[in-house]
Coordinates of C-alpha atoms in Angstrom, one line a residue:
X9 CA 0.1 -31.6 27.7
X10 CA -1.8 -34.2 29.2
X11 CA -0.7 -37.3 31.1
X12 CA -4.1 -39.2 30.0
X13 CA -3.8 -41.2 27.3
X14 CA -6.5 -39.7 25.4
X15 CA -5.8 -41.8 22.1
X16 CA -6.4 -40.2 19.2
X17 CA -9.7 -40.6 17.2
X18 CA -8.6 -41.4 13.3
X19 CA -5.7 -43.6 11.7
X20 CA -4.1 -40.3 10.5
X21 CA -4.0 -39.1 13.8
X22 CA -2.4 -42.0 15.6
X23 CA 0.3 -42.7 12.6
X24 CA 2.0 -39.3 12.7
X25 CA 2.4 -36.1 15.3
X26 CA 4.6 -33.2 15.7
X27 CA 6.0 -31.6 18.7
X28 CA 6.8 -28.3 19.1
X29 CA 8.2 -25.8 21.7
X30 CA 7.8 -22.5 20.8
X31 CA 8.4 -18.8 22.1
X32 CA 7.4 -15.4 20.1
X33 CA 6.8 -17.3 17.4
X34 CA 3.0 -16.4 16.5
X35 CA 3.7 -15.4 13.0
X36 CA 4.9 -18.3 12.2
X37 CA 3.5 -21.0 13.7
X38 CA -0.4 -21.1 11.0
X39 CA 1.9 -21.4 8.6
X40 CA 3.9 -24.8 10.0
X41 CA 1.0 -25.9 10.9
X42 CA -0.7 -25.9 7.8
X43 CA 1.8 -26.9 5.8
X44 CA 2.7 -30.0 7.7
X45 CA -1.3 -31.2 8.0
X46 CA -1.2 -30.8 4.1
X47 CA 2.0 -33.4 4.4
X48 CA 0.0 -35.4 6.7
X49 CA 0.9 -34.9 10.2
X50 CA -2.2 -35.8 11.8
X51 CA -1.6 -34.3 15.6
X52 CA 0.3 -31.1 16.4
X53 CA 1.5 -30.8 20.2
X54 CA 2.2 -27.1 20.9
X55 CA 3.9 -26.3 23.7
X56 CA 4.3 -22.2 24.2
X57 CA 7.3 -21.0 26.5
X58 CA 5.6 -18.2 27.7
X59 CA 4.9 -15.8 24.8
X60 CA 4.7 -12.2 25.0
X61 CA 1.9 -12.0 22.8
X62 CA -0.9 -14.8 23.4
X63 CA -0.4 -17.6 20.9
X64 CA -4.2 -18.6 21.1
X65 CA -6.2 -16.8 19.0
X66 CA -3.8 -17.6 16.0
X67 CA -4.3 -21.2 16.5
X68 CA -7.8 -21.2 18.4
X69 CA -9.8 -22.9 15.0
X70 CA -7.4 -25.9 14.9
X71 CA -7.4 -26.3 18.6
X72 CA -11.0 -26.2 18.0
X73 CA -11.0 -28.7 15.3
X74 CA -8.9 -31.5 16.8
X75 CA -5.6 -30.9 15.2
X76 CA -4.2 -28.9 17.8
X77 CA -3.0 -29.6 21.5
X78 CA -1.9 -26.5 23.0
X79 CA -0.4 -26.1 26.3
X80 CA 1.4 -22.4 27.9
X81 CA 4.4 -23.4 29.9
X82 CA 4.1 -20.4 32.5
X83 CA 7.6 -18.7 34.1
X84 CA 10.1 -21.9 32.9
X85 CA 12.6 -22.7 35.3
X86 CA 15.5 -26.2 34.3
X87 CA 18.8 -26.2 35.6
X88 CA 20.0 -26.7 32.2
X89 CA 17.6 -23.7 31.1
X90 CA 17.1 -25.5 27.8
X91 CA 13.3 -25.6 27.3
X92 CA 13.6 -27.8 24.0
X93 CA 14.7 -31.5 25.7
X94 CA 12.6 -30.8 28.4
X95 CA 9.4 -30.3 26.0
X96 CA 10.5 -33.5 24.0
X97 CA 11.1 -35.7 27.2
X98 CA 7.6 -34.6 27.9
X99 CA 6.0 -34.7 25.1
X100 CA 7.4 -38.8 24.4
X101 CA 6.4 -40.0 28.0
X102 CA 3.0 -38.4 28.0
X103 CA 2.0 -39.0 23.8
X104 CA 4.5 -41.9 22.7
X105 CA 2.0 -44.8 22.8
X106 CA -0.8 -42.8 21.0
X107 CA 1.2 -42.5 18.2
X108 CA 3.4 -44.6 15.5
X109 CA 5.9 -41.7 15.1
X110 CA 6.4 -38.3 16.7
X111 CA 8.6 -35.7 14.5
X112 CA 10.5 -32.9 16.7
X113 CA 11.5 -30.3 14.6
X114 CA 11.1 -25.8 14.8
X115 CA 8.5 -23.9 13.6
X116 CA 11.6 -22.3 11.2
X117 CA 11.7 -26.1 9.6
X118 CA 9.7 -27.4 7.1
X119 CA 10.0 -31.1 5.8
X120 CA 10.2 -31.9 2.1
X121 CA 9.6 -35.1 0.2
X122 CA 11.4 -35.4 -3.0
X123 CA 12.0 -37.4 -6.1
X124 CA 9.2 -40.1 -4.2
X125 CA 5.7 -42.0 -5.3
X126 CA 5.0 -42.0 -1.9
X127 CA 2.1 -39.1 -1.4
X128 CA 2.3 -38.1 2.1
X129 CA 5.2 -38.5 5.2
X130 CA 3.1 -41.0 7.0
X131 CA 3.5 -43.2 3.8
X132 CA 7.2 -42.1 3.7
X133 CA 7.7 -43.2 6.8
X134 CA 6.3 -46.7 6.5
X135 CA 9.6 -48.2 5.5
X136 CA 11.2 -46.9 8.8
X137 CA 9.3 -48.7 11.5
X138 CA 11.7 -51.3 12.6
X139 CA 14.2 -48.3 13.4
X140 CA 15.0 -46.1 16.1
X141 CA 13.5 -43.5 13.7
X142 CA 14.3 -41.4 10.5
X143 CA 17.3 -38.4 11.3
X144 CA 16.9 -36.1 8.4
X145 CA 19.3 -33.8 6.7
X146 CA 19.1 -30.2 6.6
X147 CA 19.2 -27.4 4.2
X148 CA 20.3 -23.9 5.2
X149 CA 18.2 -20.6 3.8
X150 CA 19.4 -17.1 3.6
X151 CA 17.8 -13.9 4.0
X152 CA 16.8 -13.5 -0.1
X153 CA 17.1 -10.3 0.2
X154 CA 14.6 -9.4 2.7
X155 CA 15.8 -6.5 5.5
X156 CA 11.9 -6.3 6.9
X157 CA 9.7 -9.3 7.5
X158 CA 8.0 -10.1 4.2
X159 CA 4.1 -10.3 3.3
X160 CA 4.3 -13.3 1.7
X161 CA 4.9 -16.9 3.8
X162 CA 7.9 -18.1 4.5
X163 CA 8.3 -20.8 1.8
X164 CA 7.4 -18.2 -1.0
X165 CA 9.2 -15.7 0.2
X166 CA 12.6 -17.1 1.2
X167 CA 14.3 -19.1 -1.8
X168 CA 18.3 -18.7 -1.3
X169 CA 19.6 -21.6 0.3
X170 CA 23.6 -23.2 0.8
X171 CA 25.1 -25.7 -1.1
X172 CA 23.3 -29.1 -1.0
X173 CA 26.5 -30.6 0.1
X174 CA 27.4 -27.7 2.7
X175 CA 29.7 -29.5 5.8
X176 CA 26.9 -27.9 8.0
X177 CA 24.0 -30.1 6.4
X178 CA 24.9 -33.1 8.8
X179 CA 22.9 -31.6 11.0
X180 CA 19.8 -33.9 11.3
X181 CA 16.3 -33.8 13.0
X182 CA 14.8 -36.5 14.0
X183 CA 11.3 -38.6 13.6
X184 CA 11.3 -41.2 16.1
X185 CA 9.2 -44.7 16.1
X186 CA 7.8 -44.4 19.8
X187 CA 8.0 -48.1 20.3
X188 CA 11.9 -47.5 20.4
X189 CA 12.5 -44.2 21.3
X190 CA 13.4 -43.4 25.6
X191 CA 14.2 -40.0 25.4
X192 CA 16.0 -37.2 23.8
X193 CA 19.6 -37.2 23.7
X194 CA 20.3 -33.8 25.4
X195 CA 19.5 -31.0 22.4
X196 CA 16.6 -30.7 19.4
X197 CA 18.7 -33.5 17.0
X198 CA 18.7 -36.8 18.5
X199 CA 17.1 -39.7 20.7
X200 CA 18.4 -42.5 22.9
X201 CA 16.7 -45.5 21.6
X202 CA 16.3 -48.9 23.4
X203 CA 19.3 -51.9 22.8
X204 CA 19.8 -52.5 19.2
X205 CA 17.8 -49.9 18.1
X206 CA 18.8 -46.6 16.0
X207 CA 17.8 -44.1 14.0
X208 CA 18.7 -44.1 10.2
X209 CA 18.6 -41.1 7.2
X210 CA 16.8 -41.7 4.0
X211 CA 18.8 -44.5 2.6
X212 CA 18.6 -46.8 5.7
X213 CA 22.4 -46.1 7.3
X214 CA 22.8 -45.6 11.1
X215 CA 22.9 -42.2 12.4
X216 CA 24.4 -42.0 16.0
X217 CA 23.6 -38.1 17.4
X218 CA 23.1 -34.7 16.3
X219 CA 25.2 -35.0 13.0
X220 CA 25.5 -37.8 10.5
X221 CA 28.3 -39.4 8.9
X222 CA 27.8 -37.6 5.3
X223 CA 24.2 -35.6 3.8
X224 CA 21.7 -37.9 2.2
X225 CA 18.4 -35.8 1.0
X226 CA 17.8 -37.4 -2.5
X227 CA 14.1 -38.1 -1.3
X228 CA 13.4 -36.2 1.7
X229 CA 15.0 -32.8 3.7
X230 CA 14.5 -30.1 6.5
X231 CA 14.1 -26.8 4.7
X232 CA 15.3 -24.6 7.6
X233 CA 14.6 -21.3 7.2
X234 CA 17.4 -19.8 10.0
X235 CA 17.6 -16.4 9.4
X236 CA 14.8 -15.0 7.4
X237 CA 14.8 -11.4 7.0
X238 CA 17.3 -9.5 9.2
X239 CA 14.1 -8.3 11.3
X240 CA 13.3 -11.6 12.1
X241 CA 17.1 -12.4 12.9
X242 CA 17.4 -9.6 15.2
X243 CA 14.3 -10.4 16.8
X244 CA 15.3 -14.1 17.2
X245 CA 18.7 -12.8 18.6
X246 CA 16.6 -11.2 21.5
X247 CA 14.3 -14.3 22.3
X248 CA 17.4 -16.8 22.2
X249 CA 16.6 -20.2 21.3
X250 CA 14.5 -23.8 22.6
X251 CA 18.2 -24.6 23.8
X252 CA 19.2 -21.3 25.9
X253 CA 21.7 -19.7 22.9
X254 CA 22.0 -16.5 21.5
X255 CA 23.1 -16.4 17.8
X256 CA 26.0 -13.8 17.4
X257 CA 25.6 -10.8 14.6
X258 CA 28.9 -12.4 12.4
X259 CA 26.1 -15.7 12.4
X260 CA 23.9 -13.8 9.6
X261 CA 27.0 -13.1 7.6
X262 CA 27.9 -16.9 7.6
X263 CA 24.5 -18.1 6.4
X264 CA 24.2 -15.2 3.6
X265 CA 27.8 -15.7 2.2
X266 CA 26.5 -19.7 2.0
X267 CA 23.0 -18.9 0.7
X268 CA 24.3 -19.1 -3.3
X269 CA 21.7 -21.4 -4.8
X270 CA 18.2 -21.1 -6.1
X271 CA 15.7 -23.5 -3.9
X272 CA 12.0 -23.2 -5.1
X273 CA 10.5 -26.4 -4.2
X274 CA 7.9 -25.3 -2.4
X275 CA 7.3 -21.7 -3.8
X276 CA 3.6 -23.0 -4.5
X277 CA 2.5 -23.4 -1.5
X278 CA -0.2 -21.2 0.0
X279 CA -2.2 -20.4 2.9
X280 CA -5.1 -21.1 3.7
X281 CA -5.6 -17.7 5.5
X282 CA -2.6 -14.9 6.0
X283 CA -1.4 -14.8 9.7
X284 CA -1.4 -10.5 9.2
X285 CA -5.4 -10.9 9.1
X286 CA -5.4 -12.5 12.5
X287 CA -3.1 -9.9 14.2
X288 CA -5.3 -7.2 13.2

C-alpha cells in the first residue's frame, strides 16, 4: 500500500473499498473479488502475508484494470503477531480519505443484501454515513458435505448454514465511514471511532465491539463460509489465521452439528472465469 494519496479516478471508486489481508488463499481470492465488484465495491486493497504460492498471476488482470491494489507483505514480524489489525491500521491511515467507506472483511466472507430496493452496497450504505460505520451480522456455513475441495465456487457449492438466530451470529464485521473511523479496535470485528461516534447494525442500534447486543440481518449479512470442505479446513488449520490462531479439530464438529438449514441465496452466482484454469 501506498502512502500517496493517489485518489481514486470514478465515483464508484471513491464511495466504497475493501481491505483484505490474506495468506494461501489464491483459490479464493477471484472469486471475492468478483463477487464483491458485482455488489459494487469499487477498490479492492490486497494485502498478501507472504504466500507460498504467488498470488499475482491470479489477480494480475484486475491489478491491470484499476480494481486491484496489491501489495506482498515479505517475512511479517508484530509483537502481537496478528497480521490482520496491523493491515487494517494501515490500510485506514494510508486510503481513509480517498474513500467514503472501507469494508474489512475475509476472503471466506461474502456480504448479502436482502429483502432491500436498494441495488448495490454503496447505495445500502447511504443511510449510514453519519455513523461510526455499519457492524454486520454473520451467518455460519458447514462443510455440505464436501471432504475434497469442490469444482464449483464457493457460494454454489457450500449451502448448509446454522440457525439464523445461532448465539454465535453476534459476531459482526465491520464497514467503517473513514470520516469517523481512528483505528481498529484490536481484532478483524471492530473500530475505535472519534467522540460521539459509533458504528450501528442494519436497523440503526449502537454496536460497541466485536459482538452485538442481539442478530439483526433482515436486509443485509456476512455469509461466512468457515469451514468449507474438510481439505480446506485442514489446510486452514496449518496456515492459522489474520489474527495468529489455530482452529482445533473438535472446531469442525461444532460448525457441522450447527449447519442444519438450507441457505441458497446466492447459488446463482457465477464466475466470470474458474480459478482451476489459472493454476494450470
Amino acid at each position: 500500500m501506498s502512502s500517496g494519496l493517489n485518489i481514486p479516478d470514478s465515483p464508484r471508486q471513491q464511495y466504497l473499498a475493501l481491505c483484505i489481508s490474506v495468506k494461501d488463499q489464491n483459490k479464493d481470492i477471484r472469486e471475492w473479488i468478483e463477487y464483491h465488484e458485482q455488489l459494487g465495491v469499487g477498490l479492492f486493497y490486497i494485502v498478501d502475508n507472504n504466500s507460498k504460492s504467488p498470488l499475482l498471476p491470479i489477480i494480475s488482470d484486475f491489478i491491470k484494470r484499476g480494481l486491484v491494489q496489491y501489495e506482498l507483505l515479505q517475512h511479517f514480524r508484530h509483537p502481537t503477531n496478528r497480521a490482520q489489525p496491523y493491515v487494517y491500521d494501515r490500510c485506514l491511515a494510508e486510503h481513509g480519505r480517498k474513500h467514503k467507506f472501507i469494508g474489512f472483511i475475509d476472503a471466506d466472507e461474502f456480504v448479502v443484501l436482502k429483502n432491500t430496493s436498494t441495488p448495490d452496497l454503496p447505495s445500502f450504505l447511504q443511510q449510514y454515513e453519519e455513523y461510526g460505520g455499519l457492524a454486520i451480522n454473520w451467518r455460519l456455513f458447514g462443510s455440505s458435505g464436501h471432504i475434497t475441495r469442490p469444482e464449483g465456487s464457493t457460494v454454489q457449492s457450500y449451502t448448509r448454514c446454522n440457525p439464523e438466530w445461532s448465539p454465535v451470529n453476534v459476531h459482526v464485521k465491520t464497514f467503517v465511514n473513514t470520516e469517523f473511523a481512528v483505528s481498529s479496535g484490536g481484532d478483524p470485528h471492530h473500530f475505535v471511532y472519534v467522540k460521539d461516534k459509533y458504528a450501528v447494525n442494519e436497523a440503526y442500534e449502537p454496536v460497541f465491539g466485536a459482538l452485538a447486543s442481539h442478530i439483526s440481518m433482515q436486509q443485509v449479512l456476512i455469509q461466512h463460509y468457515v469451514i468449507k470442505s474438510w481439505e480446506d479446513f485442514r489446510d486452514k488449520q496449518l496456515r492459522g489465521s489474520g489474527m495468529g490462531n489455530h482452529r482445533p479439530a473438535h472446531f469442525w464438529d461444532e460448525i457441522e452439528q450447527e449447519a442444519t438449514e438450507d441457505c441458497t441465496d446466492l447459488a446463482d452466482f457465477k464466475l466470470q472465469q474458474p480459478v482451476s484454469t489459472l493454476l494450470r
